[in-house]
XYZ file of C-alpha atoms in Angstrom:
653
model
C -32.580 9.127 -55.276
C -36.485 9.304 -54.502
C -36.041 6.767 -52.446
C -33.152 7.700 -50.705
C -35.054 11.017 -50.332
C -37.913 9.674 -48.133
C -35.675 7.908 -46.219
C -33.717 10.647 -45.010
C -36.895 13.009 -44.899
C -38.809 10.599 -41.745
C -35.550 9.799 -40.358
C -34.579 13.257 -39.532
C -38.451 14.128 -38.144
C -38.721 14.964 -34.261
C -40.269 14.224 -31.753
C -40.579 17.729 -31.131
C -43.475 17.725 -33.557
C -45.945 18.240 -30.988
C -45.317 18.459 -27.126
C -46.855 17.619 -24.147
C -47.324 20.276 -21.548
C -46.482 18.308 -18.917
C -43.721 15.656 -18.538
C -44.525 11.990 -18.223
C -43.101 10.812 -15.223
C -44.712 14.211 -12.708
C -43.338 12.311 -9.788
C -39.607 12.509 -10.946
C -40.058 16.120 -11.665
C -40.985 16.459 -8.685
C -38.288 14.978 -7.030
C -35.601 16.412 -8.964
C -37.115 20.186 -8.103
C -36.363 19.235 -4.137
C -33.386 18.328 -4.757
C -32.542 21.070 -6.805
C -33.250 23.042 -4.041
C -32.568 21.523 -0.688
C -29.219 18.973 -2.059
C -26.368 19.220 0.102
C -23.863 20.088 -2.500
C -23.812 22.324 -5.367
C -22.829 19.095 -7.746
C -25.799 17.682 -6.841
C -28.295 20.358 -7.264
C -26.207 20.861 -10.702
C -26.930 17.351 -11.309
C -30.337 18.140 -10.500
C -30.585 21.166 -13.000
C -29.332 19.597 -16.297
C -31.651 16.255 -15.746
C -34.209 18.853 -15.288
C -33.226 20.320 -18.636
C -33.794 17.521 -20.598
C -36.649 16.200 -19.275
C -38.189 20.125 -19.975
C -36.360 20.877 -23.849
C -38.856 19.812 -25.785
C -41.415 20.577 -23.699
C -40.733 24.389 -22.824
C -37.814 24.962 -24.269
C -37.504 28.327 -22.492
C -37.632 26.385 -19.320
C -35.097 23.721 -20.527
C -32.559 26.484 -21.173
C -33.325 28.307 -17.640
C -32.807 25.004 -15.696
C -29.550 24.245 -18.186
C -27.982 27.694 -17.352
C -28.820 26.955 -13.627
C -27.075 24.022 -13.903
C -24.219 25.921 -15.448
C -23.723 28.447 -12.642
C -23.756 25.724 -9.917
C -20.815 23.600 -11.763
C -18.672 26.900 -10.210
C -15.519 25.257 -12.453
C -15.829 21.831 -11.571
C -14.442 20.166 -14.929
C -16.890 16.959 -15.221
C -20.170 19.130 -14.778
C -18.337 21.878 -17.167
C -18.587 19.078 -20.061
C -21.813 17.511 -19.250
C -23.389 21.555 -19.866
C -21.086 21.643 -22.814
C -22.615 18.304 -23.960
C -26.280 19.066 -23.353
C -25.856 22.779 -24.951
C -23.809 21.969 -28.276
C -25.997 23.849 -31.043
C -24.383 21.235 -34.203
C -22.703 18.057 -34.058
C -20.928 19.559 -36.762
C -18.294 21.015 -34.850
C -15.739 18.229 -34.360
C -13.430 20.362 -32.198
C -16.273 21.092 -29.551
C -17.261 17.273 -29.547
C -13.464 15.927 -28.930
C -12.485 18.739 -26.260
C -16.295 17.159 -24.736
C -14.831 13.870 -24.949
C -11.470 14.617 -23.920
C -12.728 15.581 -20.672
C -15.295 12.631 -20.329
C -12.499 9.967 -21.036
C -10.946 11.104 -18.025
C -13.261 9.558 -15.777
C -13.347 5.750 -15.527
C -16.821 5.063 -14.053
C -20.158 3.939 -15.912
C -21.800 7.222 -15.579
C -18.682 9.064 -17.657
C -19.039 5.842 -20.155
C -22.818 6.519 -20.768
C -22.103 10.246 -21.758
C -18.718 9.320 -23.622
C -21.501 6.955 -25.448
C -24.506 9.802 -26.094
C -21.786 12.593 -27.443
C -20.033 9.848 -29.874
C -23.442 8.200 -30.937
C -24.770 11.678 -31.689
C -21.799 13.011 -33.578
C -21.937 9.594 -36.074
C -25.820 10.694 -36.316
C -24.553 13.853 -37.924
C -21.731 11.882 -39.936
C -24.410 9.829 -41.626
C -26.532 12.381 -42.508
C -23.750 14.495 -44.176
C -23.155 11.189 -46.290
C -19.817 10.535 -44.143
C -20.385 6.755 -43.817
C -17.022 5.993 -43.749
C -16.346 8.230 -41.067
C -19.147 7.116 -39.177
C -18.280 3.559 -38.811
C -15.003 3.670 -37.757
C -16.090 5.782 -35.167
C -18.464 3.924 -34.039
C -16.043 0.530 -34.541
C -13.464 2.509 -32.738
C -15.088 4.301 -29.861
C -18.712 3.260 -29.685
C -18.886 -0.502 -29.772
C -16.364 -0.704 -26.930
C -18.764 1.514 -25.048
C -21.440 -0.338 -25.533
C -19.007 -3.696 -24.126
C -18.702 -2.342 -20.803
C -22.135 -0.274 -20.044
C -24.124 -3.771 -21.505
C -27.104 -1.358 -22.373
C -29.573 -3.515 -24.915
C -30.562 -0.534 -25.449
C -27.138 0.731 -27.113
C -27.167 -2.095 -28.969
C -30.136 -1.438 -31.170
C -29.219 2.278 -31.446
C -25.947 0.771 -33.171
C -27.254 -1.627 -35.499
C -29.524 1.234 -36.637
C -27.010 3.574 -37.281
C -25.500 1.265 -39.435
C -28.181 -0.165 -41.151
C -28.860 3.805 -41.609
C -25.164 4.198 -43.082
C -26.267 1.814 -45.523
C -29.652 3.318 -46.493
C -27.431 6.590 -47.313
C -25.655 5.379 -49.730
C -29.010 3.105 -51.582
C -27.366 -0.086 -50.051
C -30.560 -1.159 -49.067
C -30.051 -5.016 -48.755
C -26.876 -4.454 -46.966
C -28.990 -2.431 -44.448
C -31.861 -4.818 -43.655
C -29.651 -7.610 -41.247
C -28.908 -4.041 -39.067
C -31.743 -2.836 -39.014
C -33.779 -6.142 -38.271
C -31.395 -6.851 -35.523
C -32.352 -3.518 -33.657
C -36.016 -3.953 -34.130
C -35.010 -7.519 -32.718
C -33.255 -6.225 -29.807
C -36.064 -3.787 -28.747
C -38.536 -6.607 -28.945
C -36.815 -8.507 -26.423
C -36.268 -5.249 -24.331
C -40.150 -4.809 -24.525
C -39.805 -1.140 -23.666
C -41.863 0.998 -21.151
C -39.955 3.988 -21.289
C -41.336 6.800 -23.148
C -37.625 7.490 -25.056
C -37.240 3.672 -25.747
C -40.594 2.840 -26.952
C -40.614 5.776 -29.049
C -37.178 4.417 -30.315
C -38.565 1.002 -30.794
C -41.264 2.651 -33.200
C -38.883 5.061 -35.146
C -36.977 1.997 -35.729
C -39.907 -0.355 -37.045
C -40.221 3.131 -39.323
C -36.407 2.828 -40.903
C -37.422 -0.971 -41.347
C -40.794 -0.862 -43.242
C -39.555 1.883 -45.468
C -36.298 0.025 -46.510
C -38.842 -3.079 -47.151
C -40.983 -0.743 -49.208
C -37.937 0.218 -51.252
C -36.797 -3.126 -51.895
C -40.506 -4.716 -52.506
C -40.273 -6.450 -49.766
C -44.513 -6.481 -49.446
C -45.163 -9.362 -46.664
C -42.448 -8.150 -44.613
C -43.667 -3.776 -44.791
C -46.731 -5.073 -43.710
C -45.978 -7.094 -40.919
C -43.418 -4.099 -39.767
C -46.126 -1.416 -40.225
C -48.859 -3.335 -38.336
C -46.481 -3.799 -35.203
C -45.702 -0.279 -35.433
C -49.008 0.524 -35.315
C -49.444 -1.891 -32.195
C -47.285 0.404 -30.689
C -48.585 3.935 -31.341
C -51.349 2.439 -29.576
C -49.947 1.993 -26.203
C -47.803 5.591 -26.700
C -49.511 7.739 -29.365
C -47.196 10.624 -31.025
C -48.470 12.793 -33.919
C -44.965 12.810 -35.625
C -44.568 9.083 -35.696
C -48.393 8.782 -36.299
C -47.140 10.881 -39.528
C -44.364 8.954 -40.705
C -45.564 5.483 -40.177
C -48.639 6.185 -42.199
C -46.755 7.739 -45.036
C -45.098 4.266 -45.150
C -48.108 2.335 -44.837
C -49.592 4.512 -48.255
C -46.302 4.123 -49.982
C -47.055 0.384 -49.124
C -50.967 0.238 -50.627
C -49.387 2.413 -53.467
C -46.894 -0.514 -54.395
C -49.323 -2.994 -54.732
C -52.078 -0.972 -56.283
C -54.289 -0.164 -53.485
C -54.602 3.133 -54.871
C -58.115 3.944 -53.024
C -57.427 2.550 -49.642
C -54.481 4.400 -49.317
C -55.838 7.883 -50.778
C -58.516 6.966 -47.674
C -55.759 6.583 -45.291
C -54.449 9.773 -46.384
C -56.828 12.066 -46.110
C -58.113 10.569 -42.652
C -54.845 10.744 -41.492
C -54.469 14.911 -42.656
C -57.981 15.477 -41.166
C -56.226 14.633 -37.576
C -53.398 16.952 -38.283
C -54.774 20.273 -38.599
C -52.664 22.789 -37.413
C -49.363 20.904 -38.453
C -46.784 22.554 -40.145
C -46.494 21.665 -43.525
C -43.045 20.498 -44.121
C -44.053 17.666 -41.896
C -46.795 16.897 -44.402
C -45.033 16.876 -47.598
C -44.759 12.970 -48.246
C -48.193 12.386 -46.735
C -49.089 15.099 -49.714
C -47.092 13.078 -52.211
C -48.390 10.285 -51.406
C -52.092 11.216 -51.909
C -50.704 12.803 -55.656
C -49.796 9.369 -56.382
C -52.677 7.922 -55.403
C -54.942 10.275 -57.498
C -52.852 9.716 -60.267
C -53.342 6.184 -59.583
C -57.108 6.217 -59.655
C -57.155 7.851 -62.974
C -57.283 11.410 -61.965
C -54.656 12.700 -63.794
C -56.167 16.717 -63.745
C -56.581 16.012 -59.935
C -53.593 14.564 -59.183
C -52.193 18.051 -60.693
C -53.935 19.794 -59.172
C -52.759 17.490 -55.021
C -49.587 18.855 -56.257
C -49.130 22.317 -56.987
C -51.274 22.797 -53.400
C -49.265 21.037 -51.598
C -45.841 21.967 -53.033
C -46.011 25.005 -55.135
C -42.979 24.773 -57.450
C -42.155 28.414 -57.391
C -42.470 29.203 -54.011
C -41.738 26.026 -51.952
C -37.895 26.769 -51.933
C -38.516 30.404 -51.031
C -40.074 29.664 -47.813
C -37.831 27.001 -45.839
C -39.004 27.406 -42.349
C -42.510 26.448 -43.780
C -42.093 23.800 -46.303
C -38.643 22.747 -45.032
C -35.462 21.994 -47.197
C -36.714 20.474 -50.652
C -35.013 18.718 -53.034
C -36.067 20.277 -56.556
C -34.110 17.877 -58.230
C -37.154 15.478 -57.399
C -39.811 17.767 -57.443
C -39.171 19.140 -61.402
C -39.548 15.991 -62.455
C -42.743 14.986 -61.003
C -44.206 18.440 -62.222
C -43.170 17.738 -66.092
C -44.564 14.019 -65.743
C -47.742 15.146 -64.219
C -48.410 17.881 -66.824
C -47.283 15.348 -69.393
C -49.948 13.157 -68.439
C -52.866 15.843 -68.824
C -50.870 16.672 -72.203
C -49.540 20.003 -71.456
C -46.343 19.453 -73.225
C -45.228 22.830 -73.301
C -45.935 22.943 -69.435
C -43.647 19.744 -69.687
C -40.963 21.027 -71.629
C -40.542 24.062 -69.814
C -40.256 21.472 -66.478
C -37.491 19.350 -67.883
C -35.112 22.114 -68.954
C -35.626 23.191 -65.517
C -34.717 20.018 -64.135
C -31.667 19.649 -66.470
C -30.316 22.920 -65.646
C -31.093 22.178 -61.710
C -29.221 18.628 -61.679
C -26.181 18.451 -63.632
C -25.821 14.611 -62.868
C -28.812 13.595 -64.328
C -28.374 11.742 -67.494
C -28.242 14.312 -69.764
C -28.364 12.206 -73.236
C -32.231 10.539 -71.753
C -33.711 13.912 -70.439
C -32.740 15.594 -74.283
C -34.394 13.223 -75.778
C -37.523 13.226 -73.734
C -37.385 16.959 -74.547
C -36.858 16.358 -78.063
C -40.095 14.563 -78.404
C -42.079 16.442 -76.535
C -40.834 19.612 -78.875
C -41.645 17.210 -81.651
C -44.933 17.048 -80.303
C -45.163 20.539 -79.555
C -44.393 21.627 -82.968
C -46.874 19.172 -84.436
C -49.928 20.495 -82.233
C -48.802 24.099 -83.492
C -48.894 23.281 -87.144
C -52.153 21.066 -86.145
C -54.081 24.521 -85.237
C -52.642 26.368 -88.117
C -53.838 24.034 -90.363
C -57.452 24.208 -88.464
C -57.744 27.811 -88.863
C -56.297 27.553 -92.586
C -58.225 24.709 -94.091
C -60.938 26.028 -95.933
C -58.521 28.259 -97.844
C -55.106 25.847 -98.102
C -55.883 22.287 -98.383
C -52.663 22.256 -100.226
C -50.550 23.543 -97.620
C -52.364 21.335 -95.140
C -51.443 18.018 -97.522
C -47.785 19.348 -97.679
C -47.641 19.802 -93.935
C -49.097 16.966 -93.072
C -46.651 14.685 -95.559
C -43.590 17.074 -93.769
C -45.220 15.995 -89.964
C -44.567 11.724 -90.920
C -42.139 12.639 -92.553
C -40.880 13.813 -89.113
C -42.228 11.546 -87.166
C -40.178 8.564 -89.273
C -36.831 10.547 -88.795
C -37.430 10.935 -85.553
C -38.160 7.468 -85.045
C -35.022 6.431 -86.780
C -33.009 8.835 -85.170
C -34.344 7.054 -81.943
C -33.737 3.889 -82.844
C -30.226 4.117 -83.614
C -29.451 6.094 -80.817
C -30.787 2.992 -78.774
C -28.920 0.236 -80.987
C -25.663 2.843 -80.633
C -26.116 2.850 -77.537
C -26.837 -0.877 -76.712
C -23.398 -1.623 -78.966
C -21.674 0.885 -76.346
C -23.150 -0.783 -73.416
C -21.770 -4.308 -74.580
C -18.454 -2.809 -75.416
C -18.179 -1.441 -72.387
C -19.558 -4.132 -70.439
C -16.454 -6.950 -71.695
C -14.396 -4.039 -71.216
C -14.977 -3.796 -67.441
C -14.901 -8.005 -67.594
C -11.791 -7.824 -68.870
C -10.137 -5.395 -66.523
C -11.750 -7.305 -63.805
C -10.205 -10.706 -64.823
C -6.756 -9.159 -65.447
C -6.768 -7.279 -61.967
C -7.789 -10.076 -60.375
C -5.039 -12.365 -62.343
C -2.338 -10.040 -60.883
C -3.796 -9.700 -57.473
C -3.720 -13.404 -57.650
C -0.099 -13.503 -59.024
C 0.887 -10.757 -56.378
C -0.456 -12.886 -53.435
C 1.159 -15.902 -54.292
C 4.622 -14.152 -54.264
C 4.062 -12.619 -51.413
C 3.109 -15.718 -49.971
C 6.318 -17.235 -50.956
C 8.715 -14.228 -49.968
C 6.725 -14.241 -46.563
C 6.811 -17.950 -45.715
C 10.249 -18.115 -47.130
C 11.305 -15.043 -44.381
C 9.549 -16.626 -41.645
C 11.395 -20.203 -42.850
C 14.607 -18.159 -42.888
C 14.001 -16.683 -39.324
C 13.237 -20.202 -37.883
C 16.662 -21.805 -39.744
C 18.505 -18.671 -38.434
C 17.094 -18.859 -34.797
C 17.722 -22.406 -34.256
C 21.652 -21.830 -35.668
C 21.809 -18.728 -33.105
C 20.207 -21.520 -30.025
C 21.253 -24.287 -31.077
C 24.818 -23.613 -32.432
C 26.384 -20.263 -31.523
C 24.572 -20.103 -28.172
C 25.540 -24.015 -27.287
C 29.188 -22.941 -28.215
C 29.119 -20.130 -26.123
C 27.992 -22.114 -23.091
C 30.656 -24.286 -23.485
C 32.958 -21.828 -23.097
C 31.286 -20.334 -20.406
C 31.246 -23.350 -18.668
C 35.268 -23.599 -19.063
C 35.954 -20.287 -18.418
C 33.549 -20.616 -14.575
C 35.930 -23.647 -14.143
C 38.659 -22.096 -14.608
C 37.928 -18.670 -12.597
C 37.148 -21.764 -9.486
C 40.866 -22.537 -10.192
C 42.225 -18.959 -10.845
C 40.745 -15.809 -9.781
C 41.197 -12.815 -11.637
C 39.580 -9.470 -13.102
C 40.150 -9.810 -16.641
C 39.005 -13.071 -16.148
C 35.727 -11.974 -14.047
C 34.789 -9.402 -16.751
C 35.042 -11.631 -19.758
C 32.447 -14.227 -17.807
C 30.328 -11.867 -17.637
C 30.293 -10.261 -20.797
C 29.747 -13.313 -21.903
C 26.537 -14.208 -20.356
C 25.382 -11.208 -21.802
C 26.265 -12.313 -24.936
C 24.382 -15.570 -24.766
C 21.101 -13.370 -23.233
C 21.279 -11.499 -26.489
C 21.965 -13.995 -28.554
C 18.756 -16.219 -26.685
C 16.571 -12.669 -27.105
C 17.114 -13.089 -30.944
C 16.392 -16.528 -31.285
C 13.291 -15.806 -29.049
C 12.039 -13.305 -31.701
C 12.978 -15.204 -34.737
C 11.242 -18.212 -33.754
C 8.448 -17.010 -31.336
C 7.883 -19.652 -29.575
C 4.838 -19.085 -27.024
C 3.088 -17.857 -30.353
C 2.592 -21.548 -31.233
C 2.706 -23.312 -28.143
C 0.080 -20.701 -26.415
C -1.863 -19.066 -28.969
C -1.902 -15.398 -30.467
C -3.420 -13.694 -27.455
C -0.777 -14.936 -25.034
C 2.106 -14.025 -27.661
C 0.962 -10.523 -28.305
C 0.945 -9.909 -24.532
C 4.359 -11.048 -23.788
C 5.470 -9.357 -27.069
C 4.770 -6.367 -25.174
C 5.788 -6.808 -21.949
C 9.518 -7.517 -23.486
C 9.441 -4.405 -25.666
C 8.115 -2.284 -22.285
C 10.870 -0.321 -20.426
C 11.425 2.185 -17.221
C 10.807 4.918 -19.977
C 8.578 3.472 -22.465
C 5.196 1.894 -21.000
C 3.408 -0.567 -23.273
C -0.282 -1.360 -22.704
C -1.999 -4.305 -24.465
C -5.843 -5.023 -24.528
C -7.545 -8.025 -26.211
C -11.036 -9.355 -26.496
C -12.353 -12.242 -27.762
C -9.682 -13.848 -29.779
C -10.185 -16.950 -30.979
C -7.688 -19.977 -30.801
C -8.638 -21.281 -33.793
C -6.656 -18.936 -35.946
C -4.910 -20.136 -38.810
C -1.049 -20.045 -38.233
C -0.427 -17.853 -41.076
C -2.758 -15.066 -39.449
C -0.847 -15.234 -36.442
C 2.449 -15.444 -37.400
C 2.121 -12.346 -39.251
C -0.389 -10.286 -37.167
C 2.865 -11.030 -34.587
C 5.375 -10.133 -36.909
C 2.895 -6.498 -37.614
C 2.867 -5.843 -34.082
C 6.577 -6.614 -33.748
C 7.426 -4.242 -36.303
C 5.281 -1.289 -34.933
C 6.882 -1.486 -32.076
C 10.266 -1.527 -33.118
C 9.206 1.580 -34.872
C 7.153 3.434 -32.122
C 10.231 2.922 -29.862
C 13.144 3.587 -32.621
C 12.019 6.361 -34.515
C 8.940 7.638 -32.500
C 10.134 7.657 -29.246
C 7.156 6.657 -27.921
C 6.158 6.869 -23.983
C 3.288 5.310 -23.810
C 1.773 2.409 -26.231
C -1.212 1.126 -26.499
C -1.844 -2.338 -28.160
C -5.675 -3.461 -28.483
C -6.931 -6.515 -30.626
C -10.323 -7.316 -30.923
C -12.241 -10.036 -32.490
C -15.915 -9.652 -33.611
C -17.148 -12.438 -34.954
C -15.111 -12.702 -38.749
C -13.743 -10.056 -38.209
C -10.526 -8.791 -36.639
C -9.194 -5.504 -35.005
C -5.628 -4.887 -34.899
C -4.720 -0.929 -33.233
C -1.657 -0.085 -32.228
C -1.284 3.922 -31.189
C 1.530 5.566 -29.512
C 2.475 9.162 -28.307
C 5.553 9.816 -30.015
C 7.046 12.022 -32.584
C 4.884 11.175 -35.037
C 5.519 12.155 -39.110
C 3.717 13.778 -41.958
C 1.270 11.451 -44.150
C 1.138 13.997 -46.810
C 5.047 13.664 -47.295
C 4.971 10.151 -49.372
C 8.779 9.423 -48.697
C 7.380 9.040 -44.689
C 5.386 5.519 -46.294
C 8.331 3.989 -47.970
C 10.572 2.661 -45.468
C 11.425 -1.092 -45.511
C 8.731 -1.732 -42.232
C 6.071 -0.185 -43.105
C 6.109 -2.048 -46.992
C 6.325 -5.200 -44.838
C 3.364 -4.558 -42.847
C 1.692 -3.471 -45.708
C 2.510 -6.891 -47.416
C 1.287 -8.898 -44.659
C -1.747 -7.320 -44.330
C -2.444 -7.250 -48.652
C -1.347 -11.181 -47.989
C -4.472 -11.633 -45.518
C -6.431 -9.620 -47.761
C -6.891 -6.994 -44.922
C -7.261 -2.984 -44.647
C -4.685 -1.043 -43.578
C -4.799 3.185 -42.283
C -1.878 5.296 -40.812
C -3.188 8.328 -38.731
C -0.278 10.896 -37.838
C 0.976 14.470 -37.498
C 4.630 15.726 -36.994
C 4.282 16.008 -32.784
C 1.210 14.152 -32.169
C 1.985 10.785 -32.159
C 0.791 8.136 -34.918
C -2.385 5.128 -34.952
C -2.181 2.366 -37.019
C -5.695 0.791 -37.642
C -5.477 -2.893 -39.286
C -8.507 -4.878 -39.991
C -8.842 -8.551 -41.688
C -11.444 -11.185 -42.234
C -10.269 -14.444 -40.247
C -13.686 -16.358 -41.659
């Protein structure tokens, strides 16, 4: 938890800490001012005002807001420009309704500028979701909305941002090993870009810091060292105090992990000396590393003094403007341990009790045992003091108290050993239970998959048999009847015979259509992509438009996966038309390496997903069975009157 706290603190550290008085690109600022004054149309002038607002908002907030309001005034009801204003003025990405409203407007416009704004709004929403520990929603938005935009925009910096956010989502769940590949990918992307622009260079340094922190948490010392050195090299190119504080903290953590306490303390003190006037909330972690360095050097009392000075426990949570948001669940145990190190068991006991009260989720048995030990030591100290005071007059009492102390210590030690033994036995028992439960679950899953496979394969064989029978048997018979009737028609004209031939031709066409649905020959001859496209065309009518989108579909997918995906889309289109009465349907099939994403979205009647009866239809059960057979994931998003979206993800390796 403490590692995660450090990571989040530095991820949220903003570049607003120390701003320059003038913009770095003064020529661009001057050009925009000319356009703002002399632009031919209000729209051009409004865009210039919005760009000026972005330049100045982190330098002079009042001036930045002035340009923002000026741009809003010049927009004069222009929907697109108003969306830009709302994007730059949005106070928080917590407001999902406002975020979606802005995205709806930008998505109406199909050009790179609109794509870019859509990407920026969406990526900011993802960052907020990750910071709120809503990783599932963040990852879904990344895959659904942001990755397709990044592919269209072809901006390598956006690829780096996406990889960084993927890494952050894993870090926030303490999944550090899973985070490393994404953070390394983000760094590699920035290294390939070799950014010169201020904001990209800042992001490059920031990403290096995030990767160095994870290396520290995983104790990968050589990699952490090389990453920190690279970040310091870039800081020489573009000095930035906020990033310098952040990188220095990670460097200090790295030195402390390797036992270089003196070097770490020297680095911290040098950095703090150059950070005069910085608000205390931005220096808390550096001070905390200083406390650890001082403690590591053996100066326990000095370490406690540093901690009390930088992290005043009784006032730090009452002054968020000065100290920011501080998690007392991390600070209280630190205080307790610091007092325990100097032998002040009374204060240590008080802080452990405060910690238990503050954090119910902490292992109460473990902390209660520590408090019990400290209370025993506290009682022993009090008895020792009394014995020293009455030693001359109460020798017999002293001997009795000493024996009682020994007995108490032995009893406590025996009790602790017994608890440890019981805990170990309980741990082994629980572990075996868990292993057996996992084995049973795996066996049940394997059996279910075998049954599902047999059912699906049997169903497919039956479909093929019926399709061949219809096509070769009944279809051939009807075709023969049609030929005979046509010959008769040439010899003998009549309305009844004409209607019979027309109806027979319709029956033959219907049988052929049913046979093709039973056995989609183009699926095996031309591949899944062509088969799905033809399927969408066949379901399209004058009343219902079906759009098919695909990307990177492999030609090497197994017949089983291709068949199941085809049947799933076939069932979903049928449901959308028959039950949903949809007018517009989008089928999207995207493959990203070994992951295949299938989405079918319609604007039909929709249904209430909270009503379990709506989810028990035969069609949805068949879809669920096919997804389970492919060991994929399946999600339904729908509401009455708002259409339905089905998302399916499978691994095709």
